[in-house]
PDB file of C-alpha atoms in Angstrom:
ATOM      1  CA  UNK A  14      57.727 -45.468  -1.818  1.00 51.00           C
ATOM      2  CA  UNK A  15      55.389 -45.398  -4.797  1.00 54.00           C
ATOM      3  CA  UNK A  16      54.098 -42.020  -6.030  1.00 54.00           C
ATOM      4  CA  UNK A  17      50.326 -41.497  -6.312  1.00 54.00           C
ATOM      5  CA  UNK A  18      49.211 -40.577  -9.814  1.00 55.00           C
ATOM      6  CA  UNK A  19      48.172 -36.955 -10.405  1.00 53.00           C
ATOM      7  CA  UNK A  20      44.809 -38.019 -11.771  1.00 57.00           C
ATOM      8  CA  UNK A  21      43.835 -39.276  -8.320  1.00 61.00           C
ATOM      9  CA  UNK A  22      44.157 -35.778  -6.842  1.00 63.00           C
ATOM     10  CA  UNK A  23      42.075 -34.321  -9.660  1.00 67.00           C
ATOM     11  CA  UNK A  24      39.437 -37.011  -9.149  1.00 63.00           C
ATOM     12  CA  UNK A  25      39.276 -36.264  -5.409  1.00 64.00           C
ATOM     13  CA  UNK A  26      38.930 -32.547  -6.117  1.00 67.00           C
ATOM     14  CA  UNK A  27      36.054 -33.200  -8.496  1.00 70.00           C
ATOM     15  CA  UNK A  28      34.324 -35.404  -5.920  1.00 67.00           C
ATOM     16  CA  UNK A  29      34.738 -32.729  -3.258  1.00 67.00           C
ATOM     17  CA  UNK A  30      33.317 -30.092  -5.606  1.00 65.00           C
ATOM     18  CA  UNK A  31      30.343 -32.343  -6.382  1.00 70.00           C
ATOM     19  CA  UNK A  32      29.633 -32.983  -2.698  1.00 67.00           C
ATOM     20  CA  UNK A  33      29.893 -29.281  -1.848  1.00 69.00           C
ATOM     21  CA  UNK A  34      27.534 -28.415  -4.686  1.00 66.00           C
ATOM     22  CA  UNK A  35      25.008 -30.964  -3.448  1.00 68.00           C
ATOM     23  CA  UNK A  36      25.287 -29.541   0.064  1.00 66.00           C
ATOM     24  CA  UNK A  37      24.709 -25.980  -1.134  1.00 61.00           C
ATOM     25  CA  UNK A  38      21.554 -27.086  -2.930  1.00 60.00           C
ATOM     26  CA  UNK A  39      19.989 -28.125   0.358  1.00 56.00           C
ATOM     27  CA  UNK A  40      16.763 -26.121   0.941  1.00 52.00           C
ATOM     28  CA  UNK A  41      17.968 -25.024   4.396  1.00 54.00           C
ATOM     29  CA  UNK A  42      20.944 -23.185   2.854  1.00 54.00           C
ATOM     30  CA  UNK A  43      20.357 -19.916   1.051  1.00 50.00           C
ATOM     31  CA  UNK A  44      22.709 -17.793  -1.025  1.00 52.00           C
ATOM     32  CA  UNK A  45      21.919 -14.257  -2.126  1.00 49.00           C
ATOM     33  CA  UNK A  46      22.507 -15.060  -5.784  1.00 49.00           C
ATOM     34  CA  UNK A  47      19.783 -17.706  -5.607  1.00 50.00           C
ATOM     35  CA  UNK A  48      17.023 -15.157  -4.970  1.00 49.00           C
ATOM     36  CA  UNK A  49      16.114 -14.716  -8.614  1.00 50.00           C
ATOM     37  CA  UNK A  50      16.067 -18.474  -9.193  1.00 52.00           C
ATOM     38  CA  UNK A  51      13.609 -19.313  -6.427  1.00 54.00           C
ATOM     39  CA  UNK A  52      10.352 -20.820  -7.730  1.00 56.00           C
ATOM     40  CA  UNK A  53       7.127 -18.912  -7.194  1.00 62.00           C
ATOM     41  CA  UNK A  54       5.628 -21.688  -5.079  1.00 75.00           C
ATOM     42  CA  UNK A  55       3.899 -19.612  -2.388  1.00 83.00           C
ATOM     43  CA  UNK A  56       0.205 -18.987  -1.830  1.00 90.00           C
ATOM     44  CA  UNK A  57      -0.735 -15.822  -3.782  1.00 91.00           C
ATOM     45  CA  UNK A  58      -1.679 -13.100  -1.328  1.00 91.00           C
ATOM     46  CA  UNK A  59      -4.088 -11.432  -3.732  1.00 89.00           C
ATOM     47  CA  UNK A  60      -1.964  -8.274  -3.602  1.00 91.00           C
ATOM     48  CA  UNK A  61       0.586  -8.155  -6.471  1.00 90.00           C
ATOM     49  CA  UNK A  62       2.790  -5.513  -4.817  1.00 89.00           C
ATOM     50  CA  UNK A  63       3.105  -7.665  -1.713  1.00 90.00           C
ATOM     51  CA  UNK A  64       3.761 -10.850  -3.700  1.00 89.00           C
ATOM     52  CA  UNK A  65       6.657  -9.141  -5.459  1.00 86.00           C
ATOM     53  CA  UNK A  66       8.336  -8.504  -2.095  1.00 84.00           C
ATOM     54  CA  UNK A  67       8.002 -12.060  -0.736  1.00 85.00           C
ATOM     55  CA  UNK A  68      10.620 -14.697  -1.607  1.00 80.00           C
ATOM     56  CA  UNK A  69       8.043 -17.345  -2.570  1.00 78.00           C
ATOM     57  CA  UNK A  70       6.038 -14.726  -4.516  1.00 84.00           C
ATOM     58  CA  UNK A  71       3.301 -15.150  -1.950  1.00 89.00           C
ATOM     59  CA  UNK A  72       2.651 -16.497   1.550  1.00 93.00           C
ATOM     60  CA  UNK A  73       4.855 -19.475   2.466  1.00 92.00           C
ATOM     61  CA  UNK A  74       3.347 -22.923   2.024  1.00 91.00           C
ATOM     62  CA  UNK A  75       4.327 -23.851   5.575  1.00 92.00           C
ATOM     63  CA  UNK A  76       6.219 -22.452   8.541  1.00 93.00           C
ATOM     64  CA  UNK A  77       5.701 -19.614  10.995  1.00 95.00           C
ATOM     65  CA  UNK A  78       4.748 -16.101   9.877  1.00 95.00           C
ATOM     66  CA  UNK A  79       4.433 -13.235  12.357  1.00 95.00           C
ATOM     67  CA  UNK A  80       2.260 -10.206  11.616  1.00 96.00           C
ATOM     68  CA  UNK A  81       3.060  -7.385  14.035  1.00 95.00           C
ATOM     69  CA  UNK A  82       0.268  -4.855  14.640  1.00 94.00           C
ATOM     70  CA  UNK A  83      -0.225  -2.021  17.101  1.00 91.00           C
ATOM     71  CA  UNK A  84      -3.874  -3.004  17.724  1.00 90.00           C
ATOM     72  CA  UNK A  85      -6.447  -5.383  16.253  1.00 90.00           C
ATOM     73  CA  UNK A  86      -8.778  -3.998  13.626  1.00 87.00           C
ATOM     74  CA  UNK A  87      -6.452  -2.165  11.235  1.00 91.00           C
ATOM     75  CA  UNK A  88      -7.257  -4.439   8.292  1.00 90.00           C
ATOM     76  CA  UNK A  89      -4.959  -7.363   9.072  1.00 93.00           C
ATOM     77  CA  UNK A  90      -7.681  -9.938   8.400  1.00 93.00           C
ATOM     78  CA  UNK A  91      -8.800  -8.272   5.196  1.00 91.00           C
ATOM     79  CA  UNK A  92      -5.183  -8.649   4.054  1.00 94.00           C
ATOM     80  CA  UNK A  93      -5.556 -12.421   4.546  1.00 95.00           C
ATOM     81  CA  UNK A  94      -9.008 -12.861   2.983  1.00 94.00           C
ATOM     82  CA  UNK A  95      -7.713 -14.091  -0.420  1.00 94.00           C
ATOM     83  CA  UNK A  96      -5.564 -16.663   1.395  1.00 95.00           C
ATOM     84  CA  UNK A  97      -8.466 -17.876   3.545  1.00 96.00           C
ATOM     85  CA  UNK A  98     -10.769 -18.145   0.534  1.00 95.00           C
ATOM     86  CA  UNK A  99      -8.164 -20.090  -1.445  1.00 95.00           C
ATOM     87  CA  UNK A 100      -7.253 -22.565   1.288  1.00 96.00           C
ATOM     88  CA  UNK A 101     -10.837 -23.177   2.375  1.00 96.00           C
ATOM     89  CA  UNK A 102     -11.759 -24.030  -1.230  1.00 95.00           C
ATOM     90  CA  UNK A 103      -8.702 -26.068  -2.254  1.00 94.00           C
ATOM     91  CA  UNK A 104      -7.567 -27.794   0.959  1.00 94.00           C
ATOM     92  CA  UNK A 105      -9.715 -30.318   2.820  1.00 94.00           C
ATOM     93  CA  UNK A 106      -8.096 -29.512   6.162  1.00 96.00           C
ATOM     94  CA  UNK A 107      -9.245 -27.068   8.860  1.00 96.00           C
ATOM     95  CA  UNK A 108      -8.437 -23.378   9.182  1.00 97.00           C
ATOM     96  CA  UNK A 109      -8.037 -22.897  12.934  1.00 96.00           C
ATOM     97  CA  UNK A 110      -8.615 -19.573  14.712  1.00 97.00           C
ATOM     98  CA  UNK A 111      -6.904 -19.723  18.100  1.00 96.00           C
ATOM     99  CA  UNK A 112      -8.411 -17.198  20.520  1.00 93.00           C
ATOM    100  CA  UNK A 113      -9.140 -14.234  18.216  1.00 93.00           C
ATOM    101  CA  UNK A 114      -9.663 -11.014  20.215  1.00 90.00           C
ATOM    102  CA  UNK A 115     -13.199 -10.550  18.835  1.00 86.00           C
ATOM    103  CA  UNK A 116     -15.991 -12.689  17.447  1.00 87.00           C
ATOM    104  CA  UNK A 117     -15.532 -13.525  13.738  1.00 87.00           C
ATOM    105  CA  UNK A 118     -18.546 -12.446  11.679  1.00 88.00           C
ATOM    106  CA  UNK A 119     -19.731 -15.386   9.591  1.00 90.00           C
ATOM    107  CA  UNK A 120     -21.790 -13.567   6.873  1.00 91.00           C
ATOM    108  CA  UNK A 121     -18.882 -11.290   5.957  1.00 89.00           C
ATOM    109  CA  UNK A 122     -16.498 -14.245   5.745  1.00 92.00           C
ATOM    110  CA  UNK A 123     -18.972 -16.077   3.511  1.00 92.00           C
ATOM    111  CA  UNK A 124     -19.256 -12.977   1.327  1.00 91.00           C
ATOM    112  CA  UNK A 125     -15.477 -13.176   0.841  1.00 91.00           C
ATOM    113  CA  UNK A 126     -15.930 -16.776  -0.435  1.00 93.00           C
ATOM    114  CA  UNK A 127     -14.508 -18.350   2.723  1.00 95.00           C
ATOM    115  CA  UNK A 128     -16.001 -21.806   3.290  1.00 95.00           C
ATOM    116  CA  UNK A 129     -17.373 -21.597   6.835  1.00 94.00           C
ATOM    117  CA  UNK A 130     -17.514 -25.363   7.276  1.00 94.00           C
ATOM    118  CA  UNK A 131     -13.689 -25.413   7.111  1.00 95.00           C
ATOM    119  CA  UNK A 132     -13.250 -22.961  10.015  1.00 95.00           C
ATOM    120  CA  UNK A 133     -12.451 -24.095  13.547  1.00 94.00           C
ATOM    121  CA  UNK A 134     -12.729 -21.492  16.317  1.00 93.00           C
ATOM    122  CA  UNK A 135     -10.891 -22.268  19.580  1.00 94.00           C
ATOM    123  CA  UNK A 136     -11.301 -20.085  22.669  1.00 91.00           C
ATOM    124  CA  UNK A 137      -8.673 -20.215  25.413  1.00 93.00           C
ATOM    125  CA  UNK A 138      -8.387 -18.694  28.884  1.00 91.00           C
ATOM    126  CA  UNK A 139      -4.877 -17.259  28.736  1.00 90.00           C
ATOM    127  CA  UNK A 140      -1.816 -16.919  26.530  1.00 89.00           C
ATOM    128  CA  UNK A 141      -0.340 -20.189  27.779  1.00 90.00           C
ATOM    129  CA  UNK A 142      -3.387 -22.120  26.585  1.00 93.00           C
ATOM    130  CA  UNK A 143      -3.285 -20.214  23.297  1.00 93.00           C
ATOM    131  CA  UNK A 144       0.265 -21.408  22.593  1.00 93.00           C
ATOM    132  CA  UNK A 145      -0.649 -24.942  23.644  1.00 94.00           C
ATOM    133  CA  UNK A 146      -3.673 -25.011  21.322  1.00 95.00           C
ATOM    134  CA  UNK A 147      -1.566 -23.591  18.500  1.00 95.00           C
ATOM    135  CA  UNK A 148       1.033 -26.346  18.989  1.00 94.00           C
ATOM    136  CA  UNK A 149      -1.660 -29.023  19.039  1.00 94.00           C
ATOM    137  CA  UNK A 150      -3.242 -27.708  15.845  1.00 95.00           C
ATOM    138  CA  UNK A 151       0.119 -27.708  14.066  1.00 95.00           C
ATOM    139  CA  UNK A 152       1.218 -31.127  15.344  1.00 93.00           C
ATOM    140  CA  UNK A 153      -2.069 -32.739  14.330  1.00 91.00           C
ATOM    141  CA  UNK A 154      -1.451 -32.148  10.629  1.00 90.00           C
ATOM    142  CA  UNK A 155      -5.192 -31.596  10.179  1.00 94.00           C
ATOM    143  CA  UNK A 156      -4.963 -27.831   9.538  1.00 96.00           C
ATOM    144  CA  UNK A 157      -3.917 -26.036   6.377  1.00 96.00           C
ATOM    145  CA  UNK A 158      -3.721 -22.714   8.223  1.00 97.00           C
ATOM    146  CA  UNK A 159      -3.541 -21.791  11.902  1.00 97.00           C
ATOM    147  CA  UNK A 160      -4.239 -18.211  12.989  1.00 97.00           C
ATOM    148  CA  UNK A 161      -3.123 -17.343  16.513  1.00 95.00           C
ATOM    149  CA  UNK A 162      -3.170 -14.188  18.614  1.00 95.00           C
ATOM    150  CA  UNK A 163      -0.668 -13.532  21.405  1.00 90.00           C
ATOM    151  CA  UNK A 164      -0.247 -10.357  23.456  1.00 86.00           C
ATOM    152  CA  UNK A 165       2.526 -11.727  25.685  1.00 84.00           C
ATOM    153  CA  UNK A 166       6.226 -12.239  25.091  1.00 85.00           C
ATOM    154  CA  UNK A 167       7.130 -15.542  23.462  1.00 87.00           C
ATOM    155  CA  UNK A 168      10.371 -17.295  24.368  1.00 86.00           C
ATOM    156  CA  UNK A 169      12.802 -18.086  21.576  1.00 86.00           C
ATOM    157  CA  UNK A 170      12.360 -21.790  22.310  1.00 88.00           C
ATOM    158  CA  UNK A 171       8.567 -21.498  21.870  1.00 91.00           C
ATOM    159  CA  UNK A 172       9.026 -19.667  18.589  1.00 90.00           C
ATOM    160  CA  UNK A 173      11.368 -22.395  17.412  1.00 93.00           C
ATOM    161  CA  UNK A 174       8.849 -25.100  18.346  1.00 93.00           C
ATOM    162  CA  UNK A 175       6.110 -23.348  16.379  1.00 94.00           C
ATOM    163  CA  UNK A 176       8.344 -23.040  13.334  1.00 94.00           C
ATOM    164  CA  UNK A 177       9.376 -26.699  13.455  1.00 94.00           C
ATOM    165  CA  UNK A 178       5.818 -27.937  14.078  1.00 93.00           C
ATOM    166  CA  UNK A 179       4.440 -25.856  11.211  1.00 94.00           C
ATOM    167  CA  UNK A 180       7.118 -27.086   8.805  1.00 91.00           C
ATOM    168  CA  UNK A 181       6.771 -30.735   9.836  1.00 92.00           C
ATOM    169  CA  UNK A 182       2.973 -30.590   9.624  1.00 91.00           C
ATOM    170  CA  UNK A 183       2.979 -28.857   6.221  1.00 93.00           C
ATOM    171  CA  UNK A 184       0.913 -26.083   7.789  1.00 96.00           C
ATOM    172  CA  UNK A 185       1.124 -22.308   7.580  1.00 96.00           C
ATOM    173  CA  UNK A 186       0.939 -20.668  11.008  1.00 97.00           C
ATOM    174  CA  UNK A 187       0.246 -16.927  11.133  1.00 97.00           C
ATOM    175  CA  UNK A 188       0.746 -15.419  14.564  1.00 96.00           C
ATOM    176  CA  UNK A 189      -0.500 -11.902  15.353  1.00 96.00           C
ATOM    177  CA  UNK A 190       1.734 -10.109  17.867  1.00 94.00           C
ATOM    178  CA  UNK A 191       2.231  -6.517  19.080  1.00 93.00           C
ATOM    179  CA  UNK A 192       4.631  -4.244  17.207  1.00 93.00           C
ATOM    180  CA  UNK A 193       6.931  -4.203  20.245  1.00 90.00           C
ATOM    181  CA  UNK A 194       7.628  -7.900  19.644  1.00 89.00           C
ATOM    182  CA  UNK A 195       9.747  -6.885  16.666  1.00 86.00           C
ATOM    183  CA  UNK A 196      12.599  -6.162  19.088  1.00 86.00           C
ATOM    184  CA  UNK A 197      12.642  -9.791  20.224  1.00 87.00           C
ATOM    185  CA  UNK A 198      14.357 -12.697  18.512  1.00 86.00           C
ATOM    186  CA  UNK A 199      12.119 -15.069  16.596  1.00 88.00           C
ATOM    187  CA  UNK A 200      12.479 -18.225  14.528  1.00 88.00           C
ATOM    188  CA  UNK A 201       9.677 -17.160  12.196  1.00 90.00           C
ATOM    189  CA  UNK A 202      10.448 -17.568   8.510  1.00 90.00           C
ATOM    190  CA  UNK A 203       8.698 -14.263   7.790  1.00 91.00           C
ATOM    191  CA  UNK A 204       7.989 -11.231   9.989  1.00 93.00           C
ATOM    192  CA  UNK A 205       5.921  -8.323   8.708  1.00 94.00           C
ATOM    193  CA  UNK A 206       5.035  -5.084  10.505  1.00 95.00           C
ATOM    194  CA  UNK A 207       1.614  -3.692   9.558  1.00 95.00           C
ATOM    195  CA  UNK A 208       0.722  -0.021   9.969  1.00 94.00           C
ATOM    196  CA  UNK A 209      -2.199   2.021   8.713  1.00 91.00           C
ATOM    197  CA  UNK A 210      -1.757   4.400   5.800  1.00 90.00           C
ATOM    198  CA  UNK A 211      -4.154   6.335   3.520  1.00 87.00           C
ATOM    199  CA  UNK A 212      -4.175   3.494   0.962  1.00 82.00           C
ATOM    200  CA  UNK A 213      -4.870   0.791   3.534  1.00 88.00           C
ATOM    201  CA  UNK A 214      -1.865  -0.950   5.089  1.00 92.00           C
ATOM    202  CA  UNK A 215       1.848  -0.216   4.985  1.00 93.00           C
ATOM    203  CA  UNK A 216       3.664  -3.563   5.065  1.00 93.00           C
ATOM    204  CA  UNK A 217       7.286  -3.558   6.215  1.00 92.00           C
ATOM    205  CA  UNK A 218       9.414  -6.701   6.025  1.00 89.00           C
ATOM    206  CA  UNK A 219      11.409  -7.177   9.230  1.00 90.00           C
ATOM    207  CA  UNK A 220      12.685 -10.683   8.508  1.00 86.00           C
ATOM    208  CA  UNK A 221      12.473 -12.840   5.418  1.00 79.00           C
ATOM    209  CA  UNK A 222      14.138 -16.226   5.307  1.00 72.00           C
ATOM    210  CA  UNK A 223      15.532 -16.978   1.880  1.00 61.00           C
ATOM    211  CA  UNK A 224      15.888 -13.325   0.944  1.00 61.00           C
ATOM    212  CA  UNK A 225      16.698  -9.934   2.382  1.00 62.00           C
ATOM    213  CA  UNK A 226      14.124  -7.449   3.748  1.00 62.00           C
ATOM    214  CA  UNK A 227      12.525  -5.470   0.928  1.00 68.00           C
ATOM    215  CA  UNK A 228      11.300  -1.906   0.907  1.00 80.00           C
ATOM    216  CA  UNK A 229       7.955  -1.210   2.625  1.00 88.00           C
ATOM    217  CA  UNK A 230       4.958  -1.457   0.340  1.00 89.00           C
ATOM    218  CA  UNK A 231       1.512   0.136   0.577  1.00 91.00           C
ATOM    219  CA  UNK A 232      -1.272  -2.428   0.095  1.00 91.00           C
ATOM    220  CA  UNK A 233      -4.663  -1.134  -0.961  1.00 89.00           C
ATOM    221  CA  UNK A 234      -7.568  -2.665   0.929  1.00 84.00           C
ATOM    222  CA  UNK A 235     -10.747  -2.186  -1.107  1.00 70.00           C
ATOM    223  CA  UNK A 236     -13.993  -1.570   0.717  1.00 65.00           C
ATOM    224  CA  UNK A 237     -16.044  -4.721   1.169  1.00 59.00           C
ATOM    225  CA  UNK A 238     -19.406  -5.360   2.855  1.00 56.00           C
ATOM    226  CA  UNK A 239     -18.864  -6.218   6.482  1.00 54.00           C
ATOM    227  CA  UNK A 240     -15.251  -5.027   6.615  1.00 55.00           C
ATOM    228  CA  UNK A 241     -14.379  -1.592   7.953  1.00 50.00           C
ATOM    229  CA  UNK A 242     -10.635  -1.461   8.632  1.00 47.00           C
ATOM    230  CA  UNK A 243      -9.449   1.584  10.519  1.00 46.00           C
ATOM    231  CA  UNK A 244      -7.717   3.946   8.137  1.00 44.00           C
ATOM    232  CA  UNK A 245      -5.811   7.192   8.360  1.00 42.00           C
ATOM    233  CA  UNK A 246      -8.207   9.862   7.111  1.00 40.00           C
ATOM    234  CA  UNK A 247      -7.788  13.640   7.201  1.00 42.00           C
ATOM    235  CA  UNK A 248      -9.851  15.416   9.866  1.00 42.00           C
ATOM    236  CA  UNK A 249     -13.020  17.195   8.854  1.00 40.00           C
ATOM    237  CA  UNK A 250     -12.564  20.954   8.316  1.00 44.00           C
ATOM    238  CA  UNK A 251     -15.408  21.681  10.723  1.00 41.00           C
ATOM    239  CA  UNK A 252     -16.670  20.110  13.985  1.00 44.00           C
ATOM    240  CA  UNK A 253     -19.674  17.833  13.999  1.00 41.00           C
ATOM    241  CA  UNK A 254     -22.708  19.435  15.666  1.00 43.00           C
ATOM    242  CA  UNK A 255     -24.558  17.743  18.495  1.00 46.00           C
ATOM    243  CA  UNK A 256     -27.761  15.955  17.573  1.00 46.00           C
ATOM    244  CA  UNK A 257     -30.940  17.362  19.014  1.00 49.00           C
ATOM    245  CA  UNK A 258     -32.725  20.667  18.667  1.00 49.00           C
ATOM    246  CA  UNK A 259     -30.545  22.439  16.130  1.00 47.00           C
ATOM    247  CA  UNK A 260     -31.075  25.451  13.973  1.00 56.00           C
ATOM    248  CA  UNK A 261     -31.326  25.349  10.193  1.00 61.00           C
ATOM    249  CA  UNK A 262     -27.674  26.356   9.786  1.00 57.00           C
ATOM    250  CA  UNK A 263     -26.542  23.649  12.164  1.00 54.00           C
ATOM    251  CA  UNK A 264     -28.675  21.051  10.375  1.00 59.00           C
ATOM    252  CA  UNK A 265     -27.091  22.054   7.070  1.00 63.00           C
ATOM    253  CA  UNK A 266     -23.631  21.758   8.630  1.00 52.00           C
ATOM    254  CA  UNK A 267     -24.483  18.301   9.924  1.00 49.00           C
ATOM    255  CA  UNK A 268     -25.725  17.236   6.490  1.00 59.00           C
ATOM    256  CA  UNK A 269     -22.455  18.399   4.911  1.00 57.00           C
ATOM    257  CA  UNK A 270     -20.516  16.382   7.471  1.00 50.00           C
ATOM    258  CA  UNK A 271     -22.525  13.250   6.745  1.00 50.00           C
ATOM    259  CA  UNK A 272     -21.736  13.584   3.022  1.00 52.00           C
ATOM    260  CA  UNK A 273     -18.034  13.338   3.889  1.00 44.00           C
ATOM    261  CA  UNK A 274     -18.515  10.227   6.028  1.00 40.00           C
ATOM    262  CA  UNK A 275     -17.710   6.896   4.400  1.00 40.00           C
ATOM    263  CA  UNK A 276     -20.307   4.212   5.003  1.00 39.00           C
ATOM    264  CA  UNK A 277     -19.796   0.514   4.275  1.00 39.00           C
ATOM    265  CA  UNK A 278     -22.927  -1.329   3.076  1.00 40.00           C
ATOM    266  CA  UNK A 279     -24.339  -3.909   5.421  1.00 38.00           C
ATOM    267  CA  UNK A 280     -25.107  -7.509   4.579  1.00 42.00           C
ATOM    268  CA  UNK A 281     -28.678  -8.753   4.174  1.00 42.00           C
ATOM    269  CA  UNK A 282     -27.992 -11.940   6.124  1.00 43.00           C
ATOM    270  CA  UNK A 283     -28.748 -12.176   9.813  1.00 43.00           C
ATOM    271  CA  UNK A 284     -25.518 -12.070  11.854  1.00 40.00           C
ATOM    272  CA  UNK A 285     -24.710 -15.568  13.085  1.00 42.00           C
ATOM    273  CA  UNK A 286     -21.578 -16.427  15.060  1.00 46.00           C
ATOM    274  CA  UNK A 287     -19.275 -19.214  13.966  1.00 50.00           C
ATOM    275  CA  UNK A 288     -19.290 -22.551  15.819  1.00 48.00           C
ATOM    276  CA  UNK A 289     -17.045 -22.613  18.856  1.00 45.00           C
ATOM    277  CA  UNK A 290     -14.831 -25.454  20.026  1.00 46.00           C
ATOM    278  CA  UNK A 291     -14.984 -25.947  23.766  1.00 42.00           C
ATOM    279  CA  UNK A 292     -17.139 -22.980  24.785  1.00 39.00           C
ATOM    280  CA  UNK A 293     -20.760 -22.480  23.674  1.00 37.00           C
ATOM    281  CA  UNK A 294     -22.839 -19.308  23.413  1.00 34.00           C
ATOM    282  CA  UNK A 295     -20.225 -16.893  22.092  1.00 36.00           C
ATOM    283  CA  UNK A 296     -22.753 -14.483  20.639  1.00 37.00           C
ATOM    284  CA  UNK A 297     -22.386 -11.972  23.450  1.00 36.00           C
ATOM    285  CA  UNK A 298     -18.715 -11.340  22.670  1.00 39.00           C
ATOM    286  CA  UNK A 299     -17.914  -7.960  21.063  1.00 39.00           C
ATOM    287  CA  UNK A 300     -17.003  -7.795  17.397  1.00 37.00           C
ATOM    288  CA  UNK A 301     -14.130  -5.783  16.003  1.00 38.00           C
ATOM    289  CA  UNK A 302     -14.842  -3.909  12.817  1.00 38.00           C
ATOM    290  CA  UNK A 303     -12.057  -5.868  11.132  1.00 41.00           C
ATOM    291  CA  UNK A 304     -13.738  -9.128  12.144  1.00 46.00           C
ATOM    292  CA  UNK A 305     -17.130  -8.197  10.714  1.00 39.00           C
TER     293      UNK A 305
END
């Protein structure tokens, strides 16, 4: 029986090493030592401290992102304003709003340099229709960004479908969910928990594909006309008096209280609601302060 030359074994080992190396370079496989070598190919969030914590140095280009909040109106949309302004200016596709809890306020969005003609507002009747509309927007490939709001539990299979649809359609899907949803499994590439803090928002990374969760970071939300995110402020050292027939001392106390109250300037434009897909006359819907 003839003996195989030793060089054949070495050649096979080199081939195996080459094939393994090619496999490990697949984008679906991540190694911890690769974190520093990842390109900064994400959408800049407009908040340097937050960008430093995200693996793509910004919002992902595509895929599912979950923002977990305890209630709407804490500044979650103001956090996304730089992203909306960038995509509406640089991408010809739609930015879809799937059943936001309150009416978006067009003048304030325009003041933040968001191109209103790129926005598509979809109203649905229940959470099932919201997920369906979100899937349709992602599968169409005609949206650069899809914003969805869901108060109900989402099955793991639904989360997986959203992630796959967003990746295949080269679309970023940002889904707003309650904080309690953080205890459920999700296929989202990125999950962030948002809480109010004196600076603005405290952002905690719960899940980050392609990296490990970083330390929470405080993101400052500057005051802007039309945006009044709810913030944690210390209580006044004295009670506010009741309006009406008050004495001089009470009027002075009320004036001192007003000096400590933060007011956000209003816009000169007349409030006009955004166009609605599928349901006209939305002007009677209430507006959240964060949606102004």
